[in-house]
CSV table of C-alpha atoms in Angstrom, one decimal:
chain,number,residue,atom,x,y,z
A,108,ALA,CA,-0.3,0.1,-0.4
A,109,GLU,CA,3.2,2.3,0.5
A,110,TYR,CA,4.7,1.6,-2.5
A,111,GLY,CA,1.4,2.4,-4.3
A,112,VAL,CA,1.2,5.7,-2.8
A,113,LEU,CA,4.7,6.2,-3.8
A,114,VAL,CA,4.3,5.5,-7.2
A,115,GLY,CA,1.6,8.2,-7.4
A,116,TRP,CA,3.8,10.5,-6.3
A,117,LEU,CA,6.5,9.5,-8.7
A,118,GLY,CA,4.7,8.8,-11.4
A,119,GLU,CA,5.7,5.5,-12.5
A,120,PRO,CA,7.1,1.9,-11.0
A,121,LYS,CA,10.4,1.7,-9.2
A,122,PRO,CA,12.5,-1.1,-8.4
A,123,TYR,CA,11.8,-1.5,-4.2
A,124,ARG,CA,12.1,-3.9,-1.5
A,125,ALA,CA,9.4,-3.7,1.3
A,126,VAL,CA,10.8,-3.8,4.7
A,127,PRO,CA,8.2,-4.5,7.5
A,128,ASN,CA,8.3,-3.1,10.8
A,129,ALA,CA,9.2,-5.2,13.7
A,130,VAL,CA,8.1,-6.0,17.3
A,131,ASP,CA,10.5,-6.5,20.6
A,132,ALA,CA,9.8,-10.4,21.0
A,133,ASP,CA,9.7,-9.4,24.6
A,134,PHE,CA,6.1,-8.0,25.0
A,135,ALA,CA,5.0,-11.8,24.6
A,136,ASN,CA,6.9,-12.5,27.9
A,137,VAL,CA,5.6,-9.7,30.1
A,138,GLU,CA,4.4,-11.5,33.4
A,139,GLN,CA,0.0,-10.7,33.7
A,140,PRO,CA,-0.1,-8.4,36.0
A,141,GLY,CA,-3.9,-9.9,37.2
A,142,GLU,CA,-7.6,-9.4,35.9
A,143,ARG,CA,-8.0,-7.5,32.7
A,144,ASP,CA,-9.6,-4.5,33.6
A,145,ILE,CA,-9.1,-2.5,30.4
A,146,ASP,CA,-11.9,-3.2,28.1
A,147,VAL,CA,-10.8,-0.8,25.6
A,148,LEU,CA,-7.4,0.6,25.4
A,149,MET,CA,-5.6,3.4,22.7
A,150,VAL,CA,-2.0,3.9,22.5
A,151,GLY,CA,-1.0,6.7,20.6
A,152,ARG,CA,-0.7,10.4,20.8
A,153,TRP,CA,-3.7,12.6,21.2
A,154,GLU,CA,-4.0,14.0,17.4
A,155,LEU,CA,-6.7,14.0,14.7
A,156,ARG,CA,-4.9,11.6,12.7
A,157,LYS,CA,-5.4,9.2,15.5
A,158,ASN,CA,-8.8,9.9,16.0
A,159,GLN,CA,-9.3,9.7,19.7
A,160,ALA,CA,-12.8,11.9,19.7
A,161,THR,CA,-14.5,9.7,17.1
A,162,LEU,CA,-13.4,6.6,19.2
A,163,LEU,CA,-14.9,8.4,22.3
A,164,GLU,CA,-18.3,9.2,20.3
A,165,GLY,CA,-19.1,5.7,19.2
A,166,LEU,CA,-18.8,4.3,22.3
A,167,ARG,CA,-20.2,7.1,24.7
A,168,GLY,CA,-22.8,5.1,26.5
A,169,SER,CA,-21.5,1.6,26.3
A,170,GLY,CA,-20.1,1.4,29.9
A,171,TYR,CA,-16.8,0.2,28.4
A,172,LYS,CA,-14.1,0.9,30.6
A,173,LEU,CA,-11.4,3.0,28.7
A,174,ALA,CA,-8.0,4.0,28.8
A,175,PHE,CA,-5.6,6.4,26.6
A,176,LEU,CA,-2.0,6.0,26.6
A,177,GLY,CA,0.3,8.9,24.8
A,178,GLY,CA,1.4,12.2,24.3
A,179,GLU,CA,0.0,15.1,22.7
A,180,ASN,CA,0.3,16.6,19.4
A,181,GLN,CA,0.1,20.3,19.8
A,182,GLY,CA,-0.9,21.4,16.6
A,183,ASP,CA,-4.4,19.7,17.1
A,184,GLY,CA,-5.5,21.3,19.9
A,185,GLN,CA,-9.0,21.8,19.0
A,186,HIS,CA,-9.5,18.1,18.4
A,187,ASN,CA,-7.8,16.8,22.0
A,188,GLU,CA,-9.3,19.3,23.8
A,189,MET,CA,-12.8,18.2,22.8
A,190,ALA,CA,-11.3,14.1,22.9
A,191,LYS,CA,-9.8,14.7,26.5
A,192,ALA,CA,-13.1,16.7,27.6
A,193,MET,CA,-15.1,13.3,26.9
A,194,ALA,CA,-12.4,11.0,28.4
A,195,VAL,CA,-13.1,12.3,31.6
A,196,GLU,CA,-16.7,12.8,31.1
A,197,MET,CA,-16.5,8.7,30.6
A,198,ASP,CA,-14.5,8.7,33.3
A,199,ALA,CA,-11.8,7.1,30.9
A,200,GLU,CA,-8.2,6.6,32.8
A,201,ILE,CA,-5.9,9.0,31.0
A,202,LEU,CA,-2.2,7.2,31.7
A,203,PRO,CA,0.4,9.1,32.0
A,204,GLU,CA,2.4,9.9,28.8
A,205,THR,CA,5.9,8.8,29.5
A,206,MET,CA,6.7,5.3,30.8
A,207,ASP,CA,9.3,2.6,29.9
A,208,ARG,CA,8.8,-0.3,27.6
A,209,LYS,CA,7.8,-2.9,30.6
A,210,LYS,CA,4.9,-0.6,32.1
A,211,ILE,CA,3.5,0.0,28.6
A,212,ALA,CA,3.6,-4.0,28.2
A,213,SER,CA,2.0,-4.3,31.6
A,214,ILE,CA,-0.6,-1.9,30.5
A,215,MET,CA,-1.5,-4.1,27.3
A,216,ARG,CA,-1.6,-7.3,29.6
A,217,ARG,CA,-4.3,-5.2,31.6
A,218,ALA,CA,-6.5,-4.7,28.1
A,219,LYS,CA,-9.1,-6.8,26.3
A,220,VAL,CA,-8.8,-4.3,23.4
A,221,LEU,CA,-6.3,-2.2,21.7
A,222,ALA,CA,-8.6,0.3,19.3
A,223,GLN,CA,-6.7,2.2,16.8
A,224,PRO,CA,-9.4,4.2,14.5
A,225,SER,CA,-6.3,5.9,12.6
A,226,PHE,CA,-6.8,7.7,9.5
A,227,PHE,CA,-3.9,6.4,8.5
A,228,GLU,CA,-1.8,3.5,10.2
A,229,THR,CA,1.3,1.3,9.0
A,230,PRO,CA,0.1,0.0,11.4
A,231,GLY,CA,2.2,0.9,14.1
A,232,LEU,CA,4.3,-0.5,16.7
A,233,ALA,CA,1.3,-0.4,19.3
A,234,ALA,CA,-0.9,-3.0,17.5
A,235,LEU,CA,2.2,-5.6,17.2
A,236,GLU,CA,2.9,-5.0,20.5
A,237,ALA,CA,-0.6,-5.3,21.9
A,238,ALA,CA,-1.5,-8.5,19.9
A,239,LEU,CA,1.9,-10.2,21.8
A,240,CYS,CA,0.7,-8.8,25.0
A,241,GLY,CA,-3.2,-11.0,23.9
A,242,CYS,CA,-5.1,-8.3,23.2
A,243,ALA,CA,-7.7,-8.2,20.6
A,244,LEU,CA,-6.8,-5.6,17.8
A,245,VAL,CA,-9.4,-3.1,16.3
A,246,ALA,CA,-7.9,-1.2,13.3
A,247,SER,CA,-8.6,1.0,10.9
A,248,ASN,CA,-9.8,-0.1,7.3
A,249,ARG,CA,-7.4,2.9,5.5
A,250,GLY,CA,-3.5,2.6,5.5
A,251,CYS,CA,-1.6,-0.4,5.3
A,252,VAL,CA,-3.0,-2.3,8.7
A,253,MET,CA,-4.6,-5.1,6.4
A,254,GLU,CA,-1.4,-5.9,5.2
A,255,TYR,CA,0.1,-6.8,8.2
A,256,LEU,CA,-2.6,-8.2,10.4
A,257,GLN,CA,-4.6,-9.6,7.7
A,258,ASP,CA,-8.2,-11.2,8.6
A,259,MET,CA,-6.7,-11.4,12.4
A,260,ALA,CA,-8.2,-7.8,13.6
A,261,PHE,CA,-11.9,-6.0,13.7
A,262,TYR,CA,-11.6,-3.7,11.0
A,263,CYS,CA,-13.9,0.1,11.0
A,264,ASP,CA,-14.6,3.2,8.8
A,265,PRO,CA,-12.4,5.5,11.3
A,266,ARG,CA,-15.3,8.3,10.0
A,267,SER,CA,-17.9,6.4,11.4
A,268,PRO,CA,-18.9,6.3,15.2
A,269,ASP,CA,-21.0,3.3,14.6
A,270,SER,CA,-18.6,1.4,12.8
A,271,ILE,CA,-15.8,1.6,15.2
A,272,ARG,CA,-18.8,0.4,17.9
A,273,LYS,CA,-19.7,-2.5,15.9
A,274,ALA,CA,-16.1,-3.5,15.4
A,275,VAL,CA,-15.3,-3.1,19.4
A,276,ASP,CA,-18.1,-4.7,20.2
A,277,SER,CA,-17.1,-7.7,18.3
A,278,ALA,CA,-13.8,-7.8,19.6
A,279,LEU,CA,-14.6,-7.9,23.0
A,280,GLN,CA,-17.2,-10.8,22.3
A,281,GLU,CA,-15.3,-12.7,20.3
A,282,GLY,CA,-11.8,-11.9,22.2
A,283,PRO,CA,-8.6,-12.2,20.5
A,284,ASN,CA,-7.3,-14.1,17.6
A,285,SER,CA,-4.9,-17.0,18.6
A,286,THR,CA,-2.9,-17.1,15.7
A,287,LEU,CA,-2.2,-13.6,15.7
A,288,PRO,CA,0.6,-13.8,18.4
A,289,TRP,CA,2.3,-16.2,16.5
A,290,PHE,CA,2.0,-15.0,13.1
A,291,ILE,CA,3.5,-11.3,14.8
A,292,SER,CA,6.2,-13.3,16.3
A,293,ASP,CA,7.0,-15.3,13.3
A,294,ALA,CA,7.2,-12.4,10.8
A,295,TYR,CA,7.9,-8.8,12.1
A,296,THR,CA,10.8,-10.0,14.1
A,297,TRP,CA,13.7,-7.1,14.0
A,298,GLU,CA,16.1,-10.5,12.3
A,299,ASN,CA,13.6,-10.3,9.5
A,300,ALA,CA,13.8,-6.7,9.1
A,301,ALA,CA,17.6,-6.6,9.5
A,302,GLU,CA,18.0,-9.4,6.5
A,303,ILE,CA,15.3,-7.5,4.3
A,304,THR,CA,17.0,-4.2,4.8
A,305,ILE,CA,20.5,-5.8,4.0
A,306,GLU,CA,19.3,-7.5,1.1
A,307,GLY,CA,17.7,-4.0,-0.1
A,308,TYR,CA,21.7,-2.3,0.1
A,309,ASN,CA,23.0,-5.6,-1.9
A,310,ASP,CA,20.7,-4.8,-4.8
A,311,LEU,CA,21.6,-1.0,-4.7
A,312,LEU,CA,25.1,-2.1,-5.0
A,313,GLY,CA,24.5,-4.9,-7.5
A,314,ARG,CA,25.7,-7.8,-5.1
């Protein structure tokens, strides 16, 4: 999908090698801190692209326990002010924006669902990490997410609160895909990313 965007910019196909995102496999080994007491977790900066406001609108009245982890894009002040006011109104847990990776993994272990109804994702490390922590994934149907998660996530239209609500409801009812953590551990390692990167440089050098 990203290559297709580049072709649109460049005007003609060019040789390429796709290097996937990679995830720290240690996320799969973090101890479970207790019960999963967060229904829906969102990890990422507060900003229009991440779309917290539409997620909150979709989940208004659901009674789900929500939590948000991330810094703030100061350029999206209007969206962020509205979204944070909704989060407070809905008694969501707003977590500190900075914490070490082990603590982030522990938070993910508390969550049943990671939701990322963004207007564009690649899918980003949070989804891969959360899958290793046993979360069901709700993801946007835009961007490159489907190339990574295939049919192992619950997809939504990020423009539609109803679509987001249906995807979250389904994720909570059905739970995480049991194959996804093993698939990610095998396909999206730093070792694989490094090997593909080296192959790309060797191609450029004619080796």
